[in-house]
CSV table of C-alpha atoms in Angstrom, one decimal:
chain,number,residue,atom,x,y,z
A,1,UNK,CA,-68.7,11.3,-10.2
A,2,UNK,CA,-67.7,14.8,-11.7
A,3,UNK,CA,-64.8,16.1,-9.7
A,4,UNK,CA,-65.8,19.4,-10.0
A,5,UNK,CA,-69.4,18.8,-8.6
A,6,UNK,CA,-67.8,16.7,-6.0
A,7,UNK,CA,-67.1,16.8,-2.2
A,8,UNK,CA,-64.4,19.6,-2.4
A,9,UNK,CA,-61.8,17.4,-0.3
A,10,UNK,CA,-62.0,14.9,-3.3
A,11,UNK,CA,-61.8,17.2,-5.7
A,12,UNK,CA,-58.4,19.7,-5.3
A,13,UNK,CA,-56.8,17.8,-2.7
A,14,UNK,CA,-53.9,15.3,-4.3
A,15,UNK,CA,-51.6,15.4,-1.2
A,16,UNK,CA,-51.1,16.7,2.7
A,17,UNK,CA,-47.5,17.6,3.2
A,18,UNK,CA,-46.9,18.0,7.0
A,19,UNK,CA,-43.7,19.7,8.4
A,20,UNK,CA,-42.5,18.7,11.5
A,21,UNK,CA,-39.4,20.5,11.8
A,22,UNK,CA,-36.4,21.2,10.0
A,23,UNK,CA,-33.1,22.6,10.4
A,24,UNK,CA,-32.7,23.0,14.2
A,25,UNK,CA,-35.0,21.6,17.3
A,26,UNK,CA,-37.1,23.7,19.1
A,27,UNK,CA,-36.6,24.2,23.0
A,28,UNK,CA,-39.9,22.1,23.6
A,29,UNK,CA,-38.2,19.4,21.1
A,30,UNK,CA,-34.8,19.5,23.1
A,31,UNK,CA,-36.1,19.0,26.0
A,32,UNK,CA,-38.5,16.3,25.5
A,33,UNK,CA,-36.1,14.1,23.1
A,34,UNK,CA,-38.8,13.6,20.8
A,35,UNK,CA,-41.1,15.0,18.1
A,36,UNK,CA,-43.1,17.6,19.1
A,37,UNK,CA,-46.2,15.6,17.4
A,38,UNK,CA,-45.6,12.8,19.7
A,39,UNK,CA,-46.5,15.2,22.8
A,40,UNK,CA,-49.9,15.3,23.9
A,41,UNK,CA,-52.3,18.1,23.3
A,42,UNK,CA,-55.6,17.0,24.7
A,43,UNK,CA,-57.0,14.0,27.1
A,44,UNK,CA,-55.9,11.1,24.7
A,45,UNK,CA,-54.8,13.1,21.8
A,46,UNK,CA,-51.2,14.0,20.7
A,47,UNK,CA,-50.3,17.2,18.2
A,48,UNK,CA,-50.3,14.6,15.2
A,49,UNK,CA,-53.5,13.3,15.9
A,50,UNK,CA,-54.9,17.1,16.2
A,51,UNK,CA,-54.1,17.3,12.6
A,52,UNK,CA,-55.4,14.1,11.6
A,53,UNK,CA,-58.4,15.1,13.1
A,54,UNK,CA,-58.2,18.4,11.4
A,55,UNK,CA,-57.6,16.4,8.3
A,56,UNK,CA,-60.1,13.7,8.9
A,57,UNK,CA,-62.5,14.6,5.7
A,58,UNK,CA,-59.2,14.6,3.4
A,59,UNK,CA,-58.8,11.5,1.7
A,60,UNK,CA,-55.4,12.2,0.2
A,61,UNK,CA,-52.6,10.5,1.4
A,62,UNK,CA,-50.2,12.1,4.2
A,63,UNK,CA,-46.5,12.8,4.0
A,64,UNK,CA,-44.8,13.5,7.3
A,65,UNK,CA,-41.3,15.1,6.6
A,66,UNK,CA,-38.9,15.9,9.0
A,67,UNK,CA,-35.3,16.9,8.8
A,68,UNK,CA,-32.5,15.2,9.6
A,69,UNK,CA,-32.2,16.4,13.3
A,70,UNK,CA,-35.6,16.1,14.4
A,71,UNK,CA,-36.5,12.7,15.8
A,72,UNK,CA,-39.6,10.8,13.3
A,73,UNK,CA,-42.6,10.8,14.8
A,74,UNK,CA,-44.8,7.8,15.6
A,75,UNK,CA,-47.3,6.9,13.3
A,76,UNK,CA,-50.5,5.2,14.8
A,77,UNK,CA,-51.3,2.0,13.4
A,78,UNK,CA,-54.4,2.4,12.1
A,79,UNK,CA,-53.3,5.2,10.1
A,80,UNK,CA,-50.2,3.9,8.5
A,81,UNK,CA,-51.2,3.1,5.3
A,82,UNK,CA,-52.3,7.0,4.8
A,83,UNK,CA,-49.1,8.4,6.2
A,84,UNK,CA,-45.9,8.2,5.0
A,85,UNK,CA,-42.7,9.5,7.3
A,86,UNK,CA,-40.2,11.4,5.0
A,87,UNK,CA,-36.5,12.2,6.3
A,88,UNK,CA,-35.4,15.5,4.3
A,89,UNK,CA,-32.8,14.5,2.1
A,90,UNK,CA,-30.9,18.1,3.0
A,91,UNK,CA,-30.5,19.7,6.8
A,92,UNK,CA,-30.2,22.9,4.6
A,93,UNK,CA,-32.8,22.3,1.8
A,94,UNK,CA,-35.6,24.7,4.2
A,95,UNK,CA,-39.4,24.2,4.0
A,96,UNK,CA,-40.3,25.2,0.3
A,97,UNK,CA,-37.2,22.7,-0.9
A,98,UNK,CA,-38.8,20.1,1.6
A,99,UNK,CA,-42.3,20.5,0.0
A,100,UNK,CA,-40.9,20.7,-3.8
A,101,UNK,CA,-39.1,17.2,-2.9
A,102,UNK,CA,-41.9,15.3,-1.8
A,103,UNK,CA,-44.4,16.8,-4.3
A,104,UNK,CA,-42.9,16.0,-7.4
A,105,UNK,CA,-45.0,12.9,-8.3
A,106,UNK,CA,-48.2,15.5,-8.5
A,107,UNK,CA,-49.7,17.0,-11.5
A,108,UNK,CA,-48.6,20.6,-12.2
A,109,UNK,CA,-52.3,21.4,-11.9
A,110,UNK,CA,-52.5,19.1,-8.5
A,111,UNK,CA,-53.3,21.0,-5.0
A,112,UNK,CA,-51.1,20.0,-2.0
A,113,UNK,CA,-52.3,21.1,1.2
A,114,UNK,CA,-49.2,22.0,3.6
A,115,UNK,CA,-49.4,22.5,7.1
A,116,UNK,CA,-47.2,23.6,9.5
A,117,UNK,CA,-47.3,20.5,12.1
A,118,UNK,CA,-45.8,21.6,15.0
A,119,UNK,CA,-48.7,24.1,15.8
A,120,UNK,CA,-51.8,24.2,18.1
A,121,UNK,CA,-54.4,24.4,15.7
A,122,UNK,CA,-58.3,24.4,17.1
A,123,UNK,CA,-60.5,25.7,13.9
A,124,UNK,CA,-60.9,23.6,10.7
A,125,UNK,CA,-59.6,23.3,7.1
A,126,UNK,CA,-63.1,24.1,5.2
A,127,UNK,CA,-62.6,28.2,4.3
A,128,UNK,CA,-59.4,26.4,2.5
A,129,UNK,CA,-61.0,24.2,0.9
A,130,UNK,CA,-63.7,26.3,0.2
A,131,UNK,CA,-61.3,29.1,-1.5
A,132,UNK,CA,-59.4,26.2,-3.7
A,133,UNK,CA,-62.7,25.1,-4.9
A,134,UNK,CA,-63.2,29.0,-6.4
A,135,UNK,CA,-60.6,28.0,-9.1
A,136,UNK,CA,-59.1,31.6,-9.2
A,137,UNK,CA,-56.2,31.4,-7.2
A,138,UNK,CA,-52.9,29.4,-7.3
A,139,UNK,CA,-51.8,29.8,-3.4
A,140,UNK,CA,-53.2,30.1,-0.3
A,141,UNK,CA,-52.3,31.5,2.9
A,142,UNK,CA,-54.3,31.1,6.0
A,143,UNK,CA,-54.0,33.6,8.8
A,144,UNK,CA,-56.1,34.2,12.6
A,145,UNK,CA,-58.4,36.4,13.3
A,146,UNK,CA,-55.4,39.1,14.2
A,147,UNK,CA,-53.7,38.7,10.7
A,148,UNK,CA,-50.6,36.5,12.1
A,149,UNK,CA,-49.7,33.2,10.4
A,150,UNK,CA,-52.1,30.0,10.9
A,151,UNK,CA,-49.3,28.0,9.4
A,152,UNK,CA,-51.8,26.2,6.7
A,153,UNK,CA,-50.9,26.5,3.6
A,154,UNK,CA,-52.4,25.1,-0.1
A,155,UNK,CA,-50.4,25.5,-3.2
A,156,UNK,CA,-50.6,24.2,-7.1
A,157,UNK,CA,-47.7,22.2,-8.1
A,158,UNK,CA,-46.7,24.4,-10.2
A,159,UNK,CA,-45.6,26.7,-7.9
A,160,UNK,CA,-43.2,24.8,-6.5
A,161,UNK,CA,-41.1,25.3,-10.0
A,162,UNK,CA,-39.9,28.3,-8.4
A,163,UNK,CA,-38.0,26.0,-5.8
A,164,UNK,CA,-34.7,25.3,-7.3
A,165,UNK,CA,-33.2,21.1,-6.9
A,166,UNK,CA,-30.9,22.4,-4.8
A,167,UNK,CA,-30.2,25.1,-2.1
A,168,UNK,CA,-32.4,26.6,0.7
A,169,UNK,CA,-35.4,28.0,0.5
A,170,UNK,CA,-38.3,29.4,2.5
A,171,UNK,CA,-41.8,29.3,2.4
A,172,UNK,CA,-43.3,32.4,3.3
A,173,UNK,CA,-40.1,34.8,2.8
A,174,UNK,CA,-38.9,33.0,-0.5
A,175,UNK,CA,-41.0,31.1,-2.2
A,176,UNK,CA,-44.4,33.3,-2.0
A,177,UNK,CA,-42.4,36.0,-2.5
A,178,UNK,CA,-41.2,34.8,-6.0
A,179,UNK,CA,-44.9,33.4,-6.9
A,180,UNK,CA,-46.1,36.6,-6.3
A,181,UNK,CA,-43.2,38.4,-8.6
A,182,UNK,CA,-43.9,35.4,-11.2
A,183,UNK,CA,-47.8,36.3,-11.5
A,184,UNK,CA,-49.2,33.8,-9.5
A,185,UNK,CA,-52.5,34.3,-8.0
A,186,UNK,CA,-51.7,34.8,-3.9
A,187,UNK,CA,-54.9,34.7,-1.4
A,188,UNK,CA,-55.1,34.8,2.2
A,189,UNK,CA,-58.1,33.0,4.0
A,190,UNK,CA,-59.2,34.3,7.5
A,191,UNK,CA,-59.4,30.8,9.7
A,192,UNK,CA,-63.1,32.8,11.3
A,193,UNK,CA,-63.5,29.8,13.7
A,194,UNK,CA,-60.2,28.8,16.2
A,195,UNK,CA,-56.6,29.9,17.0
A,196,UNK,CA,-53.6,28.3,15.6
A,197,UNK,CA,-50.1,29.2,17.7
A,198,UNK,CA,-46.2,27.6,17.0
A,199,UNK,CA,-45.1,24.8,20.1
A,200,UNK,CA,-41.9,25.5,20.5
A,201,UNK,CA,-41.7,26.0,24.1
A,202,UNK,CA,-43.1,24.3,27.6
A,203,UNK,CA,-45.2,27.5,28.2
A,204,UNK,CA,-47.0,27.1,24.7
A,205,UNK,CA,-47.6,23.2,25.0
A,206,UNK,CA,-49.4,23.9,28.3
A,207,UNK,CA,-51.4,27.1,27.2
A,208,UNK,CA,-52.2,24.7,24.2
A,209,UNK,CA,-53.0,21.8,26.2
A,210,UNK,CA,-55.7,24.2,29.0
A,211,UNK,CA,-57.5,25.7,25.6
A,212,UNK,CA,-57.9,22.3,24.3
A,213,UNK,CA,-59.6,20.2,27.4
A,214,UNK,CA,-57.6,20.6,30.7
A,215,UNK,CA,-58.9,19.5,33.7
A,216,UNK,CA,-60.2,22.1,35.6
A,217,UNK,CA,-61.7,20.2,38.9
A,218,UNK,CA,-60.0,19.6,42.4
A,219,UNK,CA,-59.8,16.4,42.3
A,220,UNK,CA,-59.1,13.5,39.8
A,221,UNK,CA,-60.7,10.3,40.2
A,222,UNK,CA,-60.3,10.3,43.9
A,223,UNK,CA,-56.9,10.4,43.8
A,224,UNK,CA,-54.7,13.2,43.4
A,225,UNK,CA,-55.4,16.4,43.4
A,226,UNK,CA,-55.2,18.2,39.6
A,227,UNK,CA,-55.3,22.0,40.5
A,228,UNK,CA,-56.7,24.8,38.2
A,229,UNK,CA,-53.8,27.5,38.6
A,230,UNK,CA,-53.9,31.4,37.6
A,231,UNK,CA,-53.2,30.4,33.4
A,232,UNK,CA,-53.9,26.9,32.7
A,233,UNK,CA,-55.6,23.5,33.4
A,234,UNK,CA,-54.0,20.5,33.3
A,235,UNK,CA,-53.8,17.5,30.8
A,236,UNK,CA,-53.0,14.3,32.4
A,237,UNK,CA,-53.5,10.6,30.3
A,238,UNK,CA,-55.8,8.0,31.2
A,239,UNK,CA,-53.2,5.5,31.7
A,240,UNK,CA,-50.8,7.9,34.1
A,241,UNK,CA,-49.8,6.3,37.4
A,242,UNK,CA,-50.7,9.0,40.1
A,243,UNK,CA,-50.0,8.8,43.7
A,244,UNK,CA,-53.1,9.9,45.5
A,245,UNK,CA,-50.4,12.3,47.8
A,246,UNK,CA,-49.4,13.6,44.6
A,247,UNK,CA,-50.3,17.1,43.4
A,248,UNK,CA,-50.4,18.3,39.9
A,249,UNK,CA,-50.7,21.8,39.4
A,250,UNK,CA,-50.7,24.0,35.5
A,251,UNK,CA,-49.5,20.9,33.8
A,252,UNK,CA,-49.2,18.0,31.2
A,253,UNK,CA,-48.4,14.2,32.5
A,254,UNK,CA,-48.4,11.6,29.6
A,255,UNK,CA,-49.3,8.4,29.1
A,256,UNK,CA,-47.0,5.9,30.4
A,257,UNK,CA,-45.9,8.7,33.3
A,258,UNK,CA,-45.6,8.0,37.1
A,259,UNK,CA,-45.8,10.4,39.5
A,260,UNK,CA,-45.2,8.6,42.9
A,261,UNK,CA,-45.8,9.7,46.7
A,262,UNK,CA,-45.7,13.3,48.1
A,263,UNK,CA,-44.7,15.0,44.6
A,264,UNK,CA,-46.0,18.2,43.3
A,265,UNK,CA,-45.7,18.9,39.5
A,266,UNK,CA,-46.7,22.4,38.7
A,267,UNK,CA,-46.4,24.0,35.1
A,268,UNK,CA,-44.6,21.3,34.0
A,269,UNK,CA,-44.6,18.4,31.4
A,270,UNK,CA,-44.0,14.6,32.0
A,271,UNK,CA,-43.4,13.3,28.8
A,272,UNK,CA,-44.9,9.4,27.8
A,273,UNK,CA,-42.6,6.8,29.9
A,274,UNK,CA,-41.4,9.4,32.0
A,275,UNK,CA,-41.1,8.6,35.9
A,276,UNK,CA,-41.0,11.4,39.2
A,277,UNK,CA,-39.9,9.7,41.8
A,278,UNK,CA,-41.1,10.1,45.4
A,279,UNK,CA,-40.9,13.0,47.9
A,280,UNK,CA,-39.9,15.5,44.8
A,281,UNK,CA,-40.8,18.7,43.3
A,282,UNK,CA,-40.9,19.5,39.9
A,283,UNK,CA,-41.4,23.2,38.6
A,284,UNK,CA,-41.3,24.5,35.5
A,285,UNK,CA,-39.6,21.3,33.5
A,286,UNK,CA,-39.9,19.1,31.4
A,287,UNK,CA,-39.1,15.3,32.6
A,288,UNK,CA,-37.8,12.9,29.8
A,289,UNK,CA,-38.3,9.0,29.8
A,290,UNK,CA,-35.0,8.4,29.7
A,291,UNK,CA,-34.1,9.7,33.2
A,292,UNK,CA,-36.4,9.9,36.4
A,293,UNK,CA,-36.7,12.9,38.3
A,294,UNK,CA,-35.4,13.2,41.7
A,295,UNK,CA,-35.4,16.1,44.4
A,296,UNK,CA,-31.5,15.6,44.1
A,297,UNK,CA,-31.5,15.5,40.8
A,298,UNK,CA,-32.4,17.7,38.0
A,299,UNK,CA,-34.4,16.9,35.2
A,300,UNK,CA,-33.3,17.8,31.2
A,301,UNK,CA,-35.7,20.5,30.3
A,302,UNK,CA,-35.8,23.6,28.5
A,303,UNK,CA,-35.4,25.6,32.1
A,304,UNK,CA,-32.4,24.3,33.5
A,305,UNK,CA,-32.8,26.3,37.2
A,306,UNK,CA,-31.9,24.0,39.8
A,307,UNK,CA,-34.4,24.3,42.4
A,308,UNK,CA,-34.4,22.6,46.7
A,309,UNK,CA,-38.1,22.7,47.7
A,310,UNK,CA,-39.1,20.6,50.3
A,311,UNK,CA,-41.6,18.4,48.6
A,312,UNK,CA,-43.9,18.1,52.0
A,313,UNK,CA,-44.0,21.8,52.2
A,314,UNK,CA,-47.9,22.5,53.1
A,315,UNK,CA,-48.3,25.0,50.0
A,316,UNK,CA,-46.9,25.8,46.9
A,317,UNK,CA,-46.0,29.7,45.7
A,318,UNK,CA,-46.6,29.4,42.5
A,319,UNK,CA,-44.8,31.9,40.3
A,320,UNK,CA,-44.8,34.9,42.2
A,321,UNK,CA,-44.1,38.2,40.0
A,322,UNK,CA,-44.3,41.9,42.0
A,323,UNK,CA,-46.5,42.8,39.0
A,324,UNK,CA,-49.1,41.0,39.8
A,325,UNK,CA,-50.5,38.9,42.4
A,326,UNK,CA,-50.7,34.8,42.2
A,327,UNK,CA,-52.7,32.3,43.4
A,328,UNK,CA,-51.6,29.9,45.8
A,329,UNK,CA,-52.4,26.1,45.2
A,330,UNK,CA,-53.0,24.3,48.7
């Protein structure tokens, strides 16, 4: 086949670089102990398997790299032989060092694509693609429909010999600023069909998690009630353990979770494994695995308020600001 009358994903794609965090953990990181790409996004899907879905006309292999302080995120099985987990060999080398180390097997001429990973990301990849294909330009910057960053990036190789071996550097501040000075050819691409938004808190997982298929009914299953609040839907796994007594307002339970008796969970996450035991309430946390929530007992999150509400209280005030009126979930 002639690769320049080929499907554009075979023919300027040599290699997807994801970032999935570097230098320090994001609040939503902290307080779930894990990768943010391990958390889930959707019914069934977590942020990794977003982008593999993005990504799912690329045939290029994958290269996950994280930094030292970020935990590795899980790979599914099925996918393994495509993706590769790389553990920055620098806390302080910063994204363009990252990208330079893992690309430099590539042809000068080669195209990585390079995506910020840790981002809810609902449009596609083909206006990159698309541009790269054109044959004018060396970089590419995607942005929304508002101008701000879509954190998807595709570069030549060659650009990356602007990145020294050693030393910090940054991707959009650094390293496209000295492509630009150097004569490189810099583009930005409108992404005309979604939204792409950093997770780096709770409050951004869940607005992520509503746009991308929360439930929105009154009841789930015939079990417990999964409320439509003021902002978001809820996300809750197939394979969660729900008490029918339980109420889950404006939130994200994972799979593995269990919720037992005469809980409420409102704009909260319960991360995979993670266990809320009976007669509690949970408000704007996030509930490791590693240590089950109690009414007596709070759990690690990125809000570390303390809160006594009597589980069996009829209702539930759910954020009430004098700025505005809320809804109240019954």
């Amino acid at each position: 086949m002639d690769p320049l009358n080929g499907p554009a994903t075979e023919r300027v794609v040599s290699a997807v670089v994801l970032l999935a965090g570097g230098l320090a953990l994001p609040p939503l990181a902290r307080a779930a102990g894990r990768s943010v790409l391990d958390l889930s996004i959707a019914p069934g899907e977590t942020v990794l398997e977003q982008w593999l879905r993005v990504l799912s006309g690329v045939s290029a292999p994958i290269r996950v790299v994280h930094g030292p302080q970020i935990p590795a995120p899980a790979v599914p099985a099925s996918r393994s032989e495509m993706i590769e987990t790389i553990r920055e060999r620098d806390a302080y080398r910063g994204p363009a060092g990252a990208i330079r180390d893992v690309t430099g097997d590539l042809h000068p001429d080669a195209w990585a694509l390079v995506i910020e990973a840790t981002r809810y990301y609902s449009g596609s990849i083909d206006a990159v693609l698309a541009a790269i294909s054109r044959d004018d330009v060396d970089v590419l910057v995607t942005c929304n429909a508002d101008r701000t960053p879509a954190g998807v990036y595709a570069m030549r190789r060659s650009v990356l010999d602007h990145v020294a071996s050693v030393g910090y550097v940054d991707l959009k501040e650094q390293l496209l600023a000295r492509a630009r000075a150097a004569g490189d050819r810099v583009r930005v691409v409108e992404q005309p069909d979604g939204v792409s938004f950093p997770l780096r808190t709770r409050a951004e997982l869940l607005r992520a998690a509503s746009m991308s298929g929360g439930e929105r009914g009154t009841d789930r299953h015939g079990s417990a009630r999964v409320l439509t609040g003021e902002r978001w839907a809820s996300v809750v796994a197939a394979d969660a353990s729900i008490d029918a007594s339980a109420v889950i307002v404006e939130s994200v339970v994972m799979p593995g979770a269990r919720v037992e008796a005469n809980t409420v969970v409102a704009r909260s996450i319960v991360c995979p494994g993670a266990h809320v035991a009976a007669d509690s309430v949970v408000l704007d946390q996030t509930v490791r695995a590693e240590t089950p929530h109690r009414k007596d007992l709070h759990a690690p999150g990125d809000d570390r308020r303390r809160l006594r509400i009597n589980a069996r209280m009829p209702s539930v005030r759910l954020g009430w600001r004098p700025d505005r009126q809320q809804g109240t979930a019954t």
